[in-house]
Every structure is written in structure tokens, then in C-alpha cells.
Amino acid sequence: MARRATVNDLMSGKLIFYWADQYQVWWLSDTHVCLCLPGCKPNAWIAPYPAGTYAKPTSWILPINHPGMMVFE
């Protein structure tokens, strides 16, 4: 079952789901969190399927209480 990620989830190193992708916590501050795709560097872009179709960012900086960050039990 999925639920919103809490600060404890972010600090414990659990995988965080955001926009249907799994992310790891790169850094955490009092107000923001940086999520990064596993095996990628932050502030980069990747093209998942046929190259050149579209690209998506490898990291996101979000407010620590963003409702889109989910964790699975």
C-alpha cells in the first residue's frame, strides 16, 4: 500500500516514488529534499526509450512535505 512519504522515510534511506519513478534521497534540509534517480547524477537529463523522443530530469528539488512523494509499505 502506498502512502505519503514522511520526514522519517526520507531520512531512513527508503526509495521514494515520484511521478511513477523510484528515487533516492540525495540531500535533505529543513525545508527541501533533493531526489535523484538511482545510478544517476543530479542536475542531468536522460532519454529513457528511443533516444531523442523526450528527456526527463534525473533529480528534483521539492518541498519536504510535497504530496506527490510516496513510499510503499
XYZ file of N, CA, C and O in Angstrom:
292
model
N 0.838 -1.175 0.000
C 0.000 0.000 0.000
C 0.890 1.247 0.000
O 1.888 1.297 0.703
N 0.523 2.223 -0.764
C 1.305 3.455 -0.858
C 0.776 4.499 0.124
O -0.413 4.553 0.407
N 1.688 5.299 0.609
C 1.316 6.415 1.485
C 2.299 7.554 1.241
O 3.348 7.364 0.629
N 1.926 8.739 1.714
C 2.816 9.893 1.569
C 4.092 9.674 2.364
O 4.071 9.144 3.464
N 5.189 10.103 1.799
C 6.485 9.968 2.472
C 6.596 10.999 3.595
O 6.236 12.159 3.420
N 7.075 10.555 4.735
C 7.287 11.441 5.877
C 8.771 11.794 5.964
O 9.609 11.236 5.248
N 9.098 12.695 6.850
C 10.498 13.071 7.065
C 11.298 11.854 7.518
O 12.439 11.656 7.092
N 10.709 11.003 8.347
C 11.407 9.790 8.793
C 11.720 8.858 7.625
O 12.776 8.238 7.583
N 10.785 8.758 6.668
C 11.040 7.941 5.473
C 12.192 8.516 4.668
O 13.044 7.782 4.164
N 12.225 9.836 4.540
C 13.294 10.485 3.773
C 14.646 10.279 4.446
O 15.656 10.052 3.784
N 14.678 10.332 5.765
C 15.937 10.177 6.494
C 16.389 8.724 6.571
O 17.578 8.454 6.723
N 15.474 7.775 6.437
C 15.834 6.366 6.609
C 16.431 5.735 5.353
O 16.898 4.605 5.395
N 16.401 6.431 4.224
C 17.004 5.892 3.016
C 16.075 5.034 2.179
O 16.527 4.321 1.292
N 14.775 5.082 2.446
C 13.827 4.315 1.643
C 13.733 4.897 0.238
O 14.006 6.073 0.020
N 13.340 4.041 -0.715
C 13.102 4.531 -2.065
C 11.812 5.344 -2.069
O 10.799 4.938 -1.496
N 11.848 6.482 -2.716
C 10.709 7.379 -2.786
C 10.168 7.338 -4.209
O 10.939 7.364 -5.174
N 8.875 7.252 -4.351
C 8.249 7.242 -5.668
C 7.682 8.625 -5.944
O 6.955 9.191 -5.129
N 8.041 9.165 -7.107
C 7.557 10.476 -7.529
C 7.355 10.418 -9.039
O 8.273 10.052 -9.770
N 6.174 10.714 -9.502
C 5.813 10.637 -10.922
C 6.123 9.251 -11.484
O 6.699 9.113 -12.552
N 5.775 8.220 -10.750
C 5.893 6.819 -11.172
C 7.332 6.350 -11.361
O 7.586 5.339 -12.006
N 8.302 7.054 -10.832
C 9.701 6.621 -10.864
C 10.223 6.484 -9.442
O 9.758 7.163 -8.539
N 11.199 5.590 -9.264
C 11.842 5.416 -7.966
C 13.004 6.375 -7.844
O 13.810 6.484 -8.767
N 13.094 7.040 -6.703
C 14.182 7.977 -6.454
C 14.822 7.688 -5.106
O 14.185 7.139 -4.217
N 16.094 8.068 -4.994
C 16.795 8.031 -3.717
C 16.962 9.462 -3.236
O 17.037 10.395 -4.040
N 17.053 9.623 -1.931
C 17.279 10.954 -1.370
C 18.747 11.307 -1.552
O 19.630 10.562 -1.127
N 19.026 12.410 -2.229
C 20.399 12.866 -2.447
C 20.836 13.747 -1.294
O 21.919 13.601 -0.765
N 20.008 14.729 -0.917
C 20.261 15.538 0.277
C 18.931 15.981 0.854
O 17.902 15.957 0.195
N 18.973 16.362 2.111
C 17.777 16.734 2.858
C 18.105 17.939 3.726
O 19.121 17.950 4.410
N 17.273 18.970 3.641
C 17.452 20.146 4.503
C 16.194 20.292 5.358
O 15.309 19.450 5.321
N 16.105 21.374 6.097
C 14.936 21.593 6.946
C 13.661 21.797 6.137
O 12.572 21.500 6.612
N 13.779 22.321 4.921
C 12.587 22.652 4.142
C 12.495 21.943 2.799
O 11.417 21.868 2.224
N 13.602 21.426 2.260
C 13.594 20.829 0.933
C 14.328 19.489 0.909
O 15.146 19.201 1.781
N 14.022 18.714 -0.120
C 14.679 17.429 -0.335
C 15.055 17.340 -1.814
O 14.326 17.832 -2.677
N 16.189 16.750 -2.099
C 16.603 16.504 -3.479
C 16.499 15.003 -3.728
O 17.164 14.207 -3.060
N 15.659 14.628 -4.680
C 15.502 13.234 -5.067
C 16.265 13.008 -6.358
O 16.222 13.831 -7.274
N 16.951 11.871 -6.450
C 17.762 11.574 -7.632
C 17.508 10.123 -8.053
O 17.372 9.235 -7.207
N 17.440 9.884 -9.365
C 17.288 8.522 -9.858
C 18.499 7.687 -9.452
O 19.636 8.182 -9.517
N 18.290 6.444 -9.015
C 19.428 5.603 -8.634
C 20.409 5.431 -9.798
O 20.008 5.203 -10.934
N 21.689 5.583 -9.513
C 22.722 5.420 -10.519
C 22.960 6.629 -11.401
O 23.771 6.564 -12.323
N 22.265 7.722 -11.144
C 22.428 8.944 -11.956
C 22.968 10.071 -11.093
O 22.885 10.030 -9.874
N 23.505 11.073 -11.755
C 23.966 12.275 -11.067
C 22.851 13.313 -11.094
O 22.096 13.371 -12.056
N 22.761 14.131 -10.051
C 21.728 15.170 -10.077
C 22.016 16.219 -11.153
O 23.129 16.330 -11.651
N 20.984 16.970 -11.498
C 21.065 18.057 -12.490
C 21.487 17.567 -13.869
O 22.251 18.212 -14.566
N 20.994 16.403 -14.260
C 21.267 15.858 -15.587
C 19.935 15.468 -16.234
O 18.881 15.532 -15.599
N 19.994 15.079 -17.477
C 18.799 14.643 -18.203
C 19.071 13.276 -18.799
O 20.188 12.979 -19.220
N 18.040 12.444 -18.851
C 18.162 11.145 -19.511
C 17.030 11.010 -20.523
O 15.976 11.606 -20.371
N 17.268 10.217 -21.549
C 16.244 9.911 -22.545
C 15.919 8.435 -22.401
O 16.676 7.593 -22.860
N 14.838 8.093 -21.710
C 14.548 6.688 -21.455
C 14.302 5.870 -22.715
O 15.058 5.296 -23.190
N 13.399 5.889 -23.443
C 13.123 4.971 -24.533
C 13.865 5.369 -25.787
O 15.028 5.697 -25.706
N 13.298 5.332 -26.947
C 14.110 5.683 -28.116
C 14.760 7.051 -27.931
O 14.088 8.028 -27.632
N 16.039 7.074 -28.059
C 16.784 8.311 -27.813
C 16.243 9.433 -28.684
O 15.958 9.241 -29.861
N 16.081 10.578 -28.091
C 15.618 11.747 -28.816
C 14.123 11.959 -28.759
O 13.628 13.001 -29.159
N 13.357 10.965 -28.273
C 11.911 11.134 -28.198
C 11.554 12.182 -27.156
O 10.792 13.093 -27.424
N 12.086 12.033 -25.978
C 11.905 13.007 -24.909
C 12.987 12.772 -23.869
O 13.642 11.741 -23.871
N 13.159 13.717 -23.012
C 14.145 13.585 -21.933
C 13.478 13.982 -20.628
O 12.524 14.761 -20.619
N 13.958 13.420 -19.547
C 13.428 13.794 -18.238
C 14.584 14.061 -17.291
O 15.679 13.525 -17.478
N 14.342 14.878 -16.277
C 15.424 15.187 -15.337
C 15.726 13.999 -14.436
O 14.848 13.193 -14.130
N 16.985 13.897 -14.019
C 17.367 12.811 -13.112
C 17.154 13.186 -11.656
O 17.254 12.330 -10.785
N 16.880 14.458 -11.376
C 16.691 14.858 -9.985
C 15.621 15.934 -9.880
O 15.330 16.638 -10.843
N 15.049 16.015 -8.695
C 14.029 17.006 -8.370
C 14.349 17.597 -7.013
O 14.728 16.873 -6.100
N 14.155 18.896 -6.853
C 14.237 19.532 -5.541
C 12.821 19.930 -5.178
O 12.183 20.716 -5.887
N 12.319 19.339 -4.109
C 10.922 19.505 -3.723
C 10.809 19.960 -2.277
O 11.705 19.700 -1.470
N 9.685 20.589 -1.929
C 9.440 20.877 -0.517
C 9.360 19.566 0.259
O 8.910 18.544 -0.266
N 9.786 19.599 1.486
C 9.883 18.371 2.281
C 8.520 17.710 2.521
O 8.444 16.520 2.759
N 7.441 18.462 2.401
C 6.099 17.900 2.632
C 5.294 17.819 1.335
O 4.082 17.869 1.354
N 5.953 17.643 0.199
C 5.278 17.583 -1.097
C 4.335 16.372 -1.138
O 4.744 15.259 -0.804
N 3.073 16.575 -1.546
C 2.110 15.459 -1.524
C 2.369 14.392 -2.582
O 1.812 13.303 -2.494
N 3.224 14.668 -3.564
C 3.474 13.680 -4.618
C 4.529 12.644 -4.270
O 4.689 11.675 -5.002
N 5.229 12.806 -3.176
C 6.261 11.832 -2.789
C 5.586 10.695 -2.022
O 4.954 10.917 -0.994
N 5.732 9.484 -2.557
C 5.075 8.318 -1.961
C 6.112 7.268 -1.577
O 7.208 7.228 -2.141
N 5.741 6.443 -0.630
C 6.569 5.318 -0.224
C 5.650 4.098 -0.110
O 4.474 4.229 0.259
N 6.140 2.926 -0.498
C 5.343 1.708 -0.408
C 5.740 0.931 0.833
O 6.914 0.813 1.152
N 4.763 0.374 1.493
C 4.994 -0.439 2.697
C 5.446 -1.817 2.306
O 5.005 -2.410 1.400
